[in-house]
CSV table of C-alpha atoms and ligand atoms in Angstrom, one decimal:
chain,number,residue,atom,x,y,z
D,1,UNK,CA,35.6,-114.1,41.7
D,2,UNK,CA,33.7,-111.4,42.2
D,3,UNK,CA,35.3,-108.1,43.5
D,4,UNK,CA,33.1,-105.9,46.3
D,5,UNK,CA,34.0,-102.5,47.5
D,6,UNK,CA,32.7,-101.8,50.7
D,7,UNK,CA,33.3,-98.0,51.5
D,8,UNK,CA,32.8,-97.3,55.5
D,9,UNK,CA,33.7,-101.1,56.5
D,10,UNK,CA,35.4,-100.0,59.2
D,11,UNK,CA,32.3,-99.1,60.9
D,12,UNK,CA,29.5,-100.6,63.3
D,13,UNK,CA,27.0,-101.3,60.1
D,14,UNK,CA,30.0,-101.9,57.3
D,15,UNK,CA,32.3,-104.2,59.5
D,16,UNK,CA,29.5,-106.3,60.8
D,17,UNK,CA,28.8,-106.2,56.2
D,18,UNK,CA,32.3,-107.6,55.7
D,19,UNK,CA,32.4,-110.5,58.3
D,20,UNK,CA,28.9,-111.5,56.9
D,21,UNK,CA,30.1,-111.3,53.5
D,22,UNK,CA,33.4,-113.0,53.7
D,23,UNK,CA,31.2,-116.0,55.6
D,24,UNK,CA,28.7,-116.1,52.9
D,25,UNK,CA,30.6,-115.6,49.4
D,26,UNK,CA,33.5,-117.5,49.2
D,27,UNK,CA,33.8,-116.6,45.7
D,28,UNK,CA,33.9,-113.1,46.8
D,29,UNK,CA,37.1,-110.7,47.2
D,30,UNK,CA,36.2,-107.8,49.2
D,31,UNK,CA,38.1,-104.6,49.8
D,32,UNK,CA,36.9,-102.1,52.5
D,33,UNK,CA,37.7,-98.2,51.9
D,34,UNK,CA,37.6,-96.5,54.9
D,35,UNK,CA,39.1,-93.2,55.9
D,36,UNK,CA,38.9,-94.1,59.6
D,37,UNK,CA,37.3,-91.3,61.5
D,38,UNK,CA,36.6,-91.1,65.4
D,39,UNK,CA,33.9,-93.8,64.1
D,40,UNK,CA,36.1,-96.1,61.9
D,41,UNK,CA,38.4,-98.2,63.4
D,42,UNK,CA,40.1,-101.5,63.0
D,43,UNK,CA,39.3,-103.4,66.0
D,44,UNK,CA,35.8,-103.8,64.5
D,45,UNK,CA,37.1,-106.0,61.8
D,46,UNK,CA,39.7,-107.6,64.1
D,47,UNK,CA,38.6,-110.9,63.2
D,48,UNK,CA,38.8,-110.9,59.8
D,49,UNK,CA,40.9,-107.5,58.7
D,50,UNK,CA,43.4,-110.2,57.6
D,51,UNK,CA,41.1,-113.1,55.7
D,52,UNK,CA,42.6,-113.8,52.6
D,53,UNK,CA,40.2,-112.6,50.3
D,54,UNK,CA,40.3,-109.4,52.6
D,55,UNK,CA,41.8,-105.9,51.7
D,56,UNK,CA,41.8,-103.0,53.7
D,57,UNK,CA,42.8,-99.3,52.2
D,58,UNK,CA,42.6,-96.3,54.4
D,59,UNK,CA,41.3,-93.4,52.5
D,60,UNK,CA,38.6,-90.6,52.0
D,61,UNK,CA,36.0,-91.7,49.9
D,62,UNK,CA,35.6,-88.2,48.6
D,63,UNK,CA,39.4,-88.6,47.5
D,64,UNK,CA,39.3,-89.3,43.7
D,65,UNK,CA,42.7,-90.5,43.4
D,66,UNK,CA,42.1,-93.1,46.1
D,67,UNK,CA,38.2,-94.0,45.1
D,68,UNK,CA,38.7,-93.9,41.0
D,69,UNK,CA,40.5,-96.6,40.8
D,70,UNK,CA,39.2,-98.8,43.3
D,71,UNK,CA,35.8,-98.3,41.9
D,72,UNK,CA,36.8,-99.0,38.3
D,73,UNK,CA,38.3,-102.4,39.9
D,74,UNK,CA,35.0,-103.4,41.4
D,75,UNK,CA,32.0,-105.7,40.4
D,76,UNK,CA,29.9,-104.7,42.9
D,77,UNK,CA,29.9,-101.6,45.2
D,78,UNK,CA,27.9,-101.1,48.6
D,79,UNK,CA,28.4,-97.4,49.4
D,80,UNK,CA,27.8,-97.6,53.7
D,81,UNK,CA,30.8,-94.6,54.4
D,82,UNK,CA,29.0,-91.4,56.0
D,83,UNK,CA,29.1,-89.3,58.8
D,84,UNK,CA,26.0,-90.4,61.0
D,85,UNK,CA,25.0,-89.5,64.1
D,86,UNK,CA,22.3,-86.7,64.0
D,87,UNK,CA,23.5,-84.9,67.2
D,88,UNK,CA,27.2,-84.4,65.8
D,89,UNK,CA,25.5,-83.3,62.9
D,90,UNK,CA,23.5,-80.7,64.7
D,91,UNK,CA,26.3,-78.8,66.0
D,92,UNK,CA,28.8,-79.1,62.8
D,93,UNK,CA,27.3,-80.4,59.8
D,94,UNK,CA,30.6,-79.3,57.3
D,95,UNK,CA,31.9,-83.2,57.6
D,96,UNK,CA,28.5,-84.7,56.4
D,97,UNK,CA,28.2,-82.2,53.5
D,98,UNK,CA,31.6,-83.1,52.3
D,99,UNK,CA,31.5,-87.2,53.0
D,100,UNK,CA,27.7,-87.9,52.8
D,101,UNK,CA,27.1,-85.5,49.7
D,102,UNK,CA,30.1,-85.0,47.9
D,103,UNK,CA,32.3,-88.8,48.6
D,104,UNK,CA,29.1,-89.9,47.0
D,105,UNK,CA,29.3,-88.0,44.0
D,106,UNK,CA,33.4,-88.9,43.5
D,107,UNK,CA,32.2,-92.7,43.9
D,108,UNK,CA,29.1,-92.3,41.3
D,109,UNK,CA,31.5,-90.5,39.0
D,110,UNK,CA,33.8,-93.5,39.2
D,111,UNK,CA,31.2,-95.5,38.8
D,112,UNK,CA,29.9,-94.0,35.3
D,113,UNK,CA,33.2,-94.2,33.9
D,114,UNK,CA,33.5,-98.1,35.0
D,115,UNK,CA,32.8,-100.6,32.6
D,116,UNK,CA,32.6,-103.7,34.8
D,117,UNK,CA,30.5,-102.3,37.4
D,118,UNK,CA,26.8,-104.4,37.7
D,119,UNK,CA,25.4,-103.0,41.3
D,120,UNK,CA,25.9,-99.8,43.3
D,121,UNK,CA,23.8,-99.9,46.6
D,122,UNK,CA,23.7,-96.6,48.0
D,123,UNK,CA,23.1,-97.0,51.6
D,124,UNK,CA,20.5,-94.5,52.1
D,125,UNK,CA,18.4,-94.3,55.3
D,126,UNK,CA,14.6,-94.0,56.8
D,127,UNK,CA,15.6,-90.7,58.2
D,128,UNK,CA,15.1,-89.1,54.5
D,129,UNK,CA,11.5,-89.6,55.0
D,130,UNK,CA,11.1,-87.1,58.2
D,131,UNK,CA,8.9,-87.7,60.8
D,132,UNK,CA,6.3,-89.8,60.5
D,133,UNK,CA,3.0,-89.4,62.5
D,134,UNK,CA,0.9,-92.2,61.7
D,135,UNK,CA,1.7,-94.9,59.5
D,136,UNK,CA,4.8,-96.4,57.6
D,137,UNK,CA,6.2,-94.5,55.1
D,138,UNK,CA,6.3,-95.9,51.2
D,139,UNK,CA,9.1,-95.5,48.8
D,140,UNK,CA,7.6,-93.7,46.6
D,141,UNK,CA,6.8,-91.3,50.0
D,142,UNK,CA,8.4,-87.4,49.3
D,143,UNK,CA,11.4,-87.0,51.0
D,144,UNK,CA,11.1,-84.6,54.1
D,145,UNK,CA,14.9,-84.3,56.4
D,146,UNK,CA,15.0,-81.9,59.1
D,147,UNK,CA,18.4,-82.4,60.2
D,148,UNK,CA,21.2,-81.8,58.7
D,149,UNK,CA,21.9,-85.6,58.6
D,150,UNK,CA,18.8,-86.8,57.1
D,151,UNK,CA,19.1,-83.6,54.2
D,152,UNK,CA,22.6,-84.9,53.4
D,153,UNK,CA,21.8,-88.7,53.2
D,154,UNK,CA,18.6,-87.2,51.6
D,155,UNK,CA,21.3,-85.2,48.8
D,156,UNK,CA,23.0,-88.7,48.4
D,157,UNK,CA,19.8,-90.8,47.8
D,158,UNK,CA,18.7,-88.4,45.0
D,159,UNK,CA,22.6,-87.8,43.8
D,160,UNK,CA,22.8,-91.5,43.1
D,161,UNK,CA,19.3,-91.9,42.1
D,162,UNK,CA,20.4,-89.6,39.3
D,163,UNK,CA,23.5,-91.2,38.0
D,164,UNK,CA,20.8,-94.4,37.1
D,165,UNK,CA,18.6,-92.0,35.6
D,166,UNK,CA,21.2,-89.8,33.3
D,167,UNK,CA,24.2,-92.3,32.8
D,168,UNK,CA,22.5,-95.7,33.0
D,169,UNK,CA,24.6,-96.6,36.7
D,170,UNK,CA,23.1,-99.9,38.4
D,171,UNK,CA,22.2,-98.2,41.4
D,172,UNK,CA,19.7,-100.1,44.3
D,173,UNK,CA,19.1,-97.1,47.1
D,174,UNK,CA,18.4,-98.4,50.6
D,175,UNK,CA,16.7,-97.1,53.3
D,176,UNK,CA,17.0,-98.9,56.6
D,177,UNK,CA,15.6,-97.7,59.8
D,178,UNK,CA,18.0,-97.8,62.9
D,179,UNK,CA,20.0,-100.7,63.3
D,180,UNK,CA,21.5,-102.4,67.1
D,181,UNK,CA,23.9,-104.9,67.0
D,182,UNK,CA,27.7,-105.4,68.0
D,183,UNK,CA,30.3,-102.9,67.3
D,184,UNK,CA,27.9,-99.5,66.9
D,185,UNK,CA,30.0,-96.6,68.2
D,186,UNK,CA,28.9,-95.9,71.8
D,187,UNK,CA,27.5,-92.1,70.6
D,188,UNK,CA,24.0,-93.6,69.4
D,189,UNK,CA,21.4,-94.9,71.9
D,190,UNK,CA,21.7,-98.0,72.7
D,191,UNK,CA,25.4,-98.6,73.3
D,192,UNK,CA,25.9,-95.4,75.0
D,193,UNK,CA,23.0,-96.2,77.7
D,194,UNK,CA,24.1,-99.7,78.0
D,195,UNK,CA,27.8,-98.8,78.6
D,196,UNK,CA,26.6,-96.0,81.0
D,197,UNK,CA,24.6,-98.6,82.5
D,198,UNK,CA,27.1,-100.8,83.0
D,199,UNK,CA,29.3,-98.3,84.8
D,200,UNK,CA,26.1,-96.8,86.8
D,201,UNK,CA,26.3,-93.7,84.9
D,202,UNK,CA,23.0,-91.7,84.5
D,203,UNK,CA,21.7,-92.0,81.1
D,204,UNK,CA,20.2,-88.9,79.5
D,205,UNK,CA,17.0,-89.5,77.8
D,206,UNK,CA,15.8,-86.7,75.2
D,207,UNK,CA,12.5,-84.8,76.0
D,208,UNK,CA,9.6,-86.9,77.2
D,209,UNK,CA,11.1,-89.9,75.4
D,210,UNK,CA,8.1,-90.8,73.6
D,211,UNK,CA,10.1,-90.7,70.7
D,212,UNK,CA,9.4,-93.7,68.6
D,213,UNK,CA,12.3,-96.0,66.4
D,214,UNK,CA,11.7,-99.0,64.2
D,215,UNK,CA,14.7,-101.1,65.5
D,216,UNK,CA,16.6,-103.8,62.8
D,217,UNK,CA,19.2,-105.8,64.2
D,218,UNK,CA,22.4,-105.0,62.0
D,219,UNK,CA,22.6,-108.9,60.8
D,220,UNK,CA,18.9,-108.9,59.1
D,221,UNK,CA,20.1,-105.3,57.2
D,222,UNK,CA,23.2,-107.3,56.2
D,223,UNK,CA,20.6,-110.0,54.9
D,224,UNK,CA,19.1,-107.3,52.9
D,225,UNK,CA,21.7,-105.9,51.4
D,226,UNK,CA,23.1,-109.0,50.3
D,227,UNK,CA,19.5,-110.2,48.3
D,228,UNK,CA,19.7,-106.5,46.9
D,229,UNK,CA,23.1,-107.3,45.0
D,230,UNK,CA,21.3,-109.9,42.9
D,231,UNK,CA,17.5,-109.4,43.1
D,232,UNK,CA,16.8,-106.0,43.1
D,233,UNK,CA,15.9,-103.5,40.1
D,234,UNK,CA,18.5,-101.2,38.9
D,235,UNK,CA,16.8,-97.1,39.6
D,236,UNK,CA,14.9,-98.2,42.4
D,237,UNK,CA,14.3,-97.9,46.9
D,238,UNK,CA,13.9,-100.7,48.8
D,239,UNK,CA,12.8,-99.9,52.7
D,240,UNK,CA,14.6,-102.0,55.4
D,241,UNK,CA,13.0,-102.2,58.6
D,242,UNK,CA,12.4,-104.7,61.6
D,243,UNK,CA,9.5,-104.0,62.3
D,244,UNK,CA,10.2,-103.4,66.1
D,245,UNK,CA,8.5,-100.1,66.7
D,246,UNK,CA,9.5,-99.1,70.4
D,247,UNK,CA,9.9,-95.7,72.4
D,248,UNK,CA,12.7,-94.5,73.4
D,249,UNK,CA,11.4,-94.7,77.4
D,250,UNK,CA,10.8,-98.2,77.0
D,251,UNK,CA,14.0,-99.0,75.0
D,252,UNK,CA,15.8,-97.5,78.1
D,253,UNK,CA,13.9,-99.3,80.6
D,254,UNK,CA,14.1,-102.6,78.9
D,255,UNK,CA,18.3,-101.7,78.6
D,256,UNK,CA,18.6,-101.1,82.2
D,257,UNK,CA,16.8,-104.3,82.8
D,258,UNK,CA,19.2,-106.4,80.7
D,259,UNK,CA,21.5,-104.8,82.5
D,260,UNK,CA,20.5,-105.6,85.8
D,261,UNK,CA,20.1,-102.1,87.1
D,262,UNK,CA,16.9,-99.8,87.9
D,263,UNK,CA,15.0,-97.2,86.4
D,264,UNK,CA,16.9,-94.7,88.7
D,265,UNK,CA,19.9,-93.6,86.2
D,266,UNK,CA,17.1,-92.5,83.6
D,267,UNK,CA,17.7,-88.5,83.1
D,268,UNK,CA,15.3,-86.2,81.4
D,269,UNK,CA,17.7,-83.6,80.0
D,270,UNK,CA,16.2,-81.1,77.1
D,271,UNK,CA,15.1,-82.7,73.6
D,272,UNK,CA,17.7,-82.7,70.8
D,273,UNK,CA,16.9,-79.9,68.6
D,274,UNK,CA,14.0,-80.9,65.7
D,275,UNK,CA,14.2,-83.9,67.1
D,276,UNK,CA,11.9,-86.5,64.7
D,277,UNK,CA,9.2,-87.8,66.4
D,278,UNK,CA,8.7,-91.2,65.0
D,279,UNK,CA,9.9,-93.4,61.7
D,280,UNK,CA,8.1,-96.6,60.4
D,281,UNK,CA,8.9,-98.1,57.2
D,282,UNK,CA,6.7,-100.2,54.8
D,283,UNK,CA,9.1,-103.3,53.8
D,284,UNK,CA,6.4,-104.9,51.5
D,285,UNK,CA,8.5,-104.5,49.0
D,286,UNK,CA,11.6,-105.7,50.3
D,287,UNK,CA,9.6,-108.9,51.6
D,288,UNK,CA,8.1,-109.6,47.8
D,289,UNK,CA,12.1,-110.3,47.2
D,290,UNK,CA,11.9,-112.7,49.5
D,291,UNK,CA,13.5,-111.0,53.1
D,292,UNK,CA,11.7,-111.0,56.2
D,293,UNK,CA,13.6,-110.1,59.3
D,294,UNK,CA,14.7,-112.7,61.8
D,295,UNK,CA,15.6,-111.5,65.2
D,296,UNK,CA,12.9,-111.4,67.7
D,297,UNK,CA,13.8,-107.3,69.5
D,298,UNK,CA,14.3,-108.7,72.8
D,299,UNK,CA,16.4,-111.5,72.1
D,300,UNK,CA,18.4,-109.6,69.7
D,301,UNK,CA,19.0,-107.1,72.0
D,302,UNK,CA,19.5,-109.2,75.1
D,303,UNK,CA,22.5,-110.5,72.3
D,304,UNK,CA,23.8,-106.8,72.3
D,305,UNK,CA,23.8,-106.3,75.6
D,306,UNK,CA,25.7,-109.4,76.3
D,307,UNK,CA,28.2,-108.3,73.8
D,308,UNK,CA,28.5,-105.6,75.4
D,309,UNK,CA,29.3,-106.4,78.7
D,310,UNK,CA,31.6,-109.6,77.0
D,311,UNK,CA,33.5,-107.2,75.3
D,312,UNK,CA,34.6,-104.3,77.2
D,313,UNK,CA,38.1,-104.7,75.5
D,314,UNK,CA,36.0,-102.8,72.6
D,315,UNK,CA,34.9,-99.9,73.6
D,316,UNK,CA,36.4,-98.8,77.3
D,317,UNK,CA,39.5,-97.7,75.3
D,318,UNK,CA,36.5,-95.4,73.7
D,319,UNK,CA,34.8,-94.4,77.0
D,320,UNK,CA,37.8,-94.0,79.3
D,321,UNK,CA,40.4,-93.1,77.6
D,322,UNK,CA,39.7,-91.3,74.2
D,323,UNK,CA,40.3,-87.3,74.6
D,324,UNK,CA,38.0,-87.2,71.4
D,325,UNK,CA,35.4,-89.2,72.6
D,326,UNK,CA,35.5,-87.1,76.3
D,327,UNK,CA,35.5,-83.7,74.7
D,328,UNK,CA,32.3,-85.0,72.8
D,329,UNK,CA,30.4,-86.2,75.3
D,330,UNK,CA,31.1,-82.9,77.4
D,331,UNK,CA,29.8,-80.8,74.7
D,332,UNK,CA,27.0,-83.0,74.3
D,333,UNK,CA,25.8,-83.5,77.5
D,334,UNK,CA,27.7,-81.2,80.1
D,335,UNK,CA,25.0,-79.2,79.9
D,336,UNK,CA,22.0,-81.3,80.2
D,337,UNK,CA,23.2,-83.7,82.7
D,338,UNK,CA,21.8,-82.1,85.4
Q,1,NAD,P1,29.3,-95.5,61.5
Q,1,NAD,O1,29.4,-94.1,61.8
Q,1,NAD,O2,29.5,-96.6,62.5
Q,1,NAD,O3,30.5,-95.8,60.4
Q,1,NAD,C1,30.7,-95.0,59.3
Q,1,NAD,C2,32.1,-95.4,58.7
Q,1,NAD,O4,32.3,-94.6,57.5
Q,1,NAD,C3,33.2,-95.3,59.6
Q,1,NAD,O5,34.0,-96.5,59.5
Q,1,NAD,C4,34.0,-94.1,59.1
Q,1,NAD,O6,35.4,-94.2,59.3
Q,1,NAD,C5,33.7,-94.2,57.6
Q,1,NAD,N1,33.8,-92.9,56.9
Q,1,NAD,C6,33.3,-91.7,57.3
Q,1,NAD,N2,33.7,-90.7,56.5
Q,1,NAD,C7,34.4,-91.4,55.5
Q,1,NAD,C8,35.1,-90.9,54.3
Q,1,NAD,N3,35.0,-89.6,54.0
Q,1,NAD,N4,35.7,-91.8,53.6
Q,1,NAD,C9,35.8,-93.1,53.9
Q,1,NAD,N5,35.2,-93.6,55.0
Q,1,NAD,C10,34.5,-92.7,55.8
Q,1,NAD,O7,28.0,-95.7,60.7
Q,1,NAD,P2,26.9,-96.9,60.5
Q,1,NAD,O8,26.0,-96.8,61.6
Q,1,NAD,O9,27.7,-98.1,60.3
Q,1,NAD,O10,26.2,-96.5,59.2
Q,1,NAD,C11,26.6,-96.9,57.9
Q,1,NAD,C12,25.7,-96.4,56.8
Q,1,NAD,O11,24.4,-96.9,57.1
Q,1,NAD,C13,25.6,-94.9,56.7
Q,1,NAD,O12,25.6,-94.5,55.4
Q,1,NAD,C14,24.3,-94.6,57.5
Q,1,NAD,O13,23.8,-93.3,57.0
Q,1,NAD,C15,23.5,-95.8,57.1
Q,1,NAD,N6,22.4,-96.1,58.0
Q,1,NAD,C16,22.7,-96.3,59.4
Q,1,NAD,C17,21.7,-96.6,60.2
Q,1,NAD,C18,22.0,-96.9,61.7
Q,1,NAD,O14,21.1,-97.1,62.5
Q,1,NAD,N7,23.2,-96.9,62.1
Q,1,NAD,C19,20.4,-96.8,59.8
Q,1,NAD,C20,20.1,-96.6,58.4
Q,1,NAD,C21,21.2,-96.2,57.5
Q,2,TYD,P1,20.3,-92.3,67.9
Q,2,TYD,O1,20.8,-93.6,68.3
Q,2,TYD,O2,21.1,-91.0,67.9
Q,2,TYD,O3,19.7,-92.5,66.4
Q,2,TYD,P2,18.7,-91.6,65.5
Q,2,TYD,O4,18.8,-90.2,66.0
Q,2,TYD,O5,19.5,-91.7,64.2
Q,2,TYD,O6,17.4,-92.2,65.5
Q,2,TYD,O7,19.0,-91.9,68.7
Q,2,TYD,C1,17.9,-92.8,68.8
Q,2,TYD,C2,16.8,-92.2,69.6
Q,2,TYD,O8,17.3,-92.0,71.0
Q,2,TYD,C3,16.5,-90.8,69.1
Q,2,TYD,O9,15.0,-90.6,69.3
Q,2,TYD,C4,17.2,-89.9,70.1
Q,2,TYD,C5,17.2,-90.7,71.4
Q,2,TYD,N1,18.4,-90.4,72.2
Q,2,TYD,C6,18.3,-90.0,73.5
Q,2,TYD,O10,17.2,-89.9,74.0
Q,2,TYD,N2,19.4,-89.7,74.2
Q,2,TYD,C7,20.6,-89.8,73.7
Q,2,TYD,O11,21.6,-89.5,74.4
Q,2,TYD,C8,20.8,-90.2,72.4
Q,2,TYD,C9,22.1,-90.3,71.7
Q,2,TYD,C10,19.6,-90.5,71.6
């Protein structure tokens, strides 16, 4: 058997990770570690939080006593547990310091001292690379965050590049551009225009929203990953991206569309602060392994708008009824919803 710790499986990208996982390997055991922020919970693993070859721990992966062990225990690591949304980040970025930068170093520490250990992917992202004008950025590309997101992933990437370098760990770093799917917390784009949608709630579209995103449906990254474990090279990046490069404008209008309602709810309310213009990421070198990406954007996101509206069960407990969730959205966009 082979023994995976997924850290952050509790999560949109992580939980969507385990189901595919548990489908694919059945000669893998896999434990999820997740300290279960607003972001984590367990109704994203419903289906399979009790599979046999499933164990779930609550805990901080910056807590040694909880991630030491369960590290040391593990043939294979995939490192997904962050804080990650770019606007929370903006106005408090203590939490992604302490999870993104230093819950990586207890887990590479772990790892150096493991002697059964073969992969570590560090799940970094395309947001290290900055903005990019023109262009898809390389891996060998210097690293450029502007937010305080991006410079803490960007601290995490080079962290764990550095335990392969010094101590010899097996680590893969990944960098995937931004993902849709099923069960992504309704605090990043698409989900929380579709759900406004939905309930014919104005949706507030950043600056001129010319912004530009690569999209990658969450099962292709899963895909990814999964070749990583096996085919990649210890020490080095491997971009992930779909190769859907859209603007935000058109993302939104193509949302409202799916779901059935007219450009009317789209808001212009004042630009996130730095906001990055545009990411694009060469995958050359992901495809030379073998990966292309499947889903076609608008049929993938048709999927996750059907989902959506299928399972309201998922995340109206998140929109109507969580204080957390309301007191964030407030501070958010009180202010800009006009
Ligand atoms: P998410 O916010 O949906 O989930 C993060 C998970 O990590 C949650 O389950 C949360 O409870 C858990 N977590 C947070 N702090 C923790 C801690 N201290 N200890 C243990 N668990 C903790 O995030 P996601 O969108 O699924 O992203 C997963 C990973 O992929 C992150 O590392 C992110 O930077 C990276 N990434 C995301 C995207 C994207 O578009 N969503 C793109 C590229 C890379
Ligand atoms: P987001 O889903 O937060 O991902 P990221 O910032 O990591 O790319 O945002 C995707 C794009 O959508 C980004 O350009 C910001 C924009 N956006 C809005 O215009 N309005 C919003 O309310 C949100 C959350 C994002």
């Amino acid at each position: 058997m082979v023994d995976v710790l997924v850290t952050g499986g509790a999560g949109f990208i992580g939980s969507n990770f385990v189901r595919y996982a548990l489908g694919r390997h059945a000669d893998w055991r896999v434990t999820t570690l997740d300290k279960l922020t607003y972001a984590g919970r367990l109704e994203n693993l419903h289906d399979v939080k009790d599979h046999p070859r499933h164990t779930f721990v609550r805990g901080d992966v910056a807590d040694s006593k909880i991630a030491d062990p369960l590290v040391r225990a593990a043939d294979v690591v995939v490192h997904f547990a962050a804080e990650t949304h770019v606007d929370r980040s903006i106005m408090s970025a203590g939490e992604f310091i302490k999870t993104d930068v230093f819950g990586t170093f207890v887990l590479l520490e772990a790892a150096r001292q493991s002697t059964k250990l073969r992969r570590f992917i560090q799940i970094s992202t395309d947001e290290v690379y900055g903005s990019v004008a023109e262009g898809s950025s390389q891996e060998t590309d210097e690293l450029k965050p502007r937010n305080p997101y991006s410079a803490s992933k960007a601290g995490a990437d080079r962290l764990a590049y550095s335990y392969f370098a010094t101590y010899e760990v097996p680590v893969i770093i990944t960098r995937a551009s931004n993902n849709y799917g099923p069960y992504q917390f309704p605090e990043k784009v698409i989900p929380l225009f579709l759900t406004n949608a939905l309930d014919e709630i104005p949706v507030p579209l950043y600056g001129d929203g010319l912004q530009v995103r690569d999209w990658l449906h969450v099962d292709d990254h899963c895909r990814a990953v999964d070749l990583l474990i096996d085919a990649g090279t210890s020490g080095e990046v491997y971009n992930i991206g779909g190769g859907n490069h859209v603007r935000n404008v058109d993302l939104t209008r193509q949302i409202l569309l799916l779901a059935g309602k007219t450009d009317a709810l789209i808001r212009h309310v004042p630009d996130r602060q730095g906001h990055d213009r545009r990411y694009s990421v060469d995958t050359a070198k992901l495809q030379r392994l073998g990966w292309t990406p499947s889903a076609r954007f608008d049929e993938g996101l048709a999927q996750t708008v059907a989902w959506y509206r299928d399972n309201q069960w998922w995340w109206r407990p998140i929109k109507d009824a969580d204080p957390a969730y309301r007191s964030y959205y407030t501070s958010q966009y009180g202010n800009r919803l006009p």
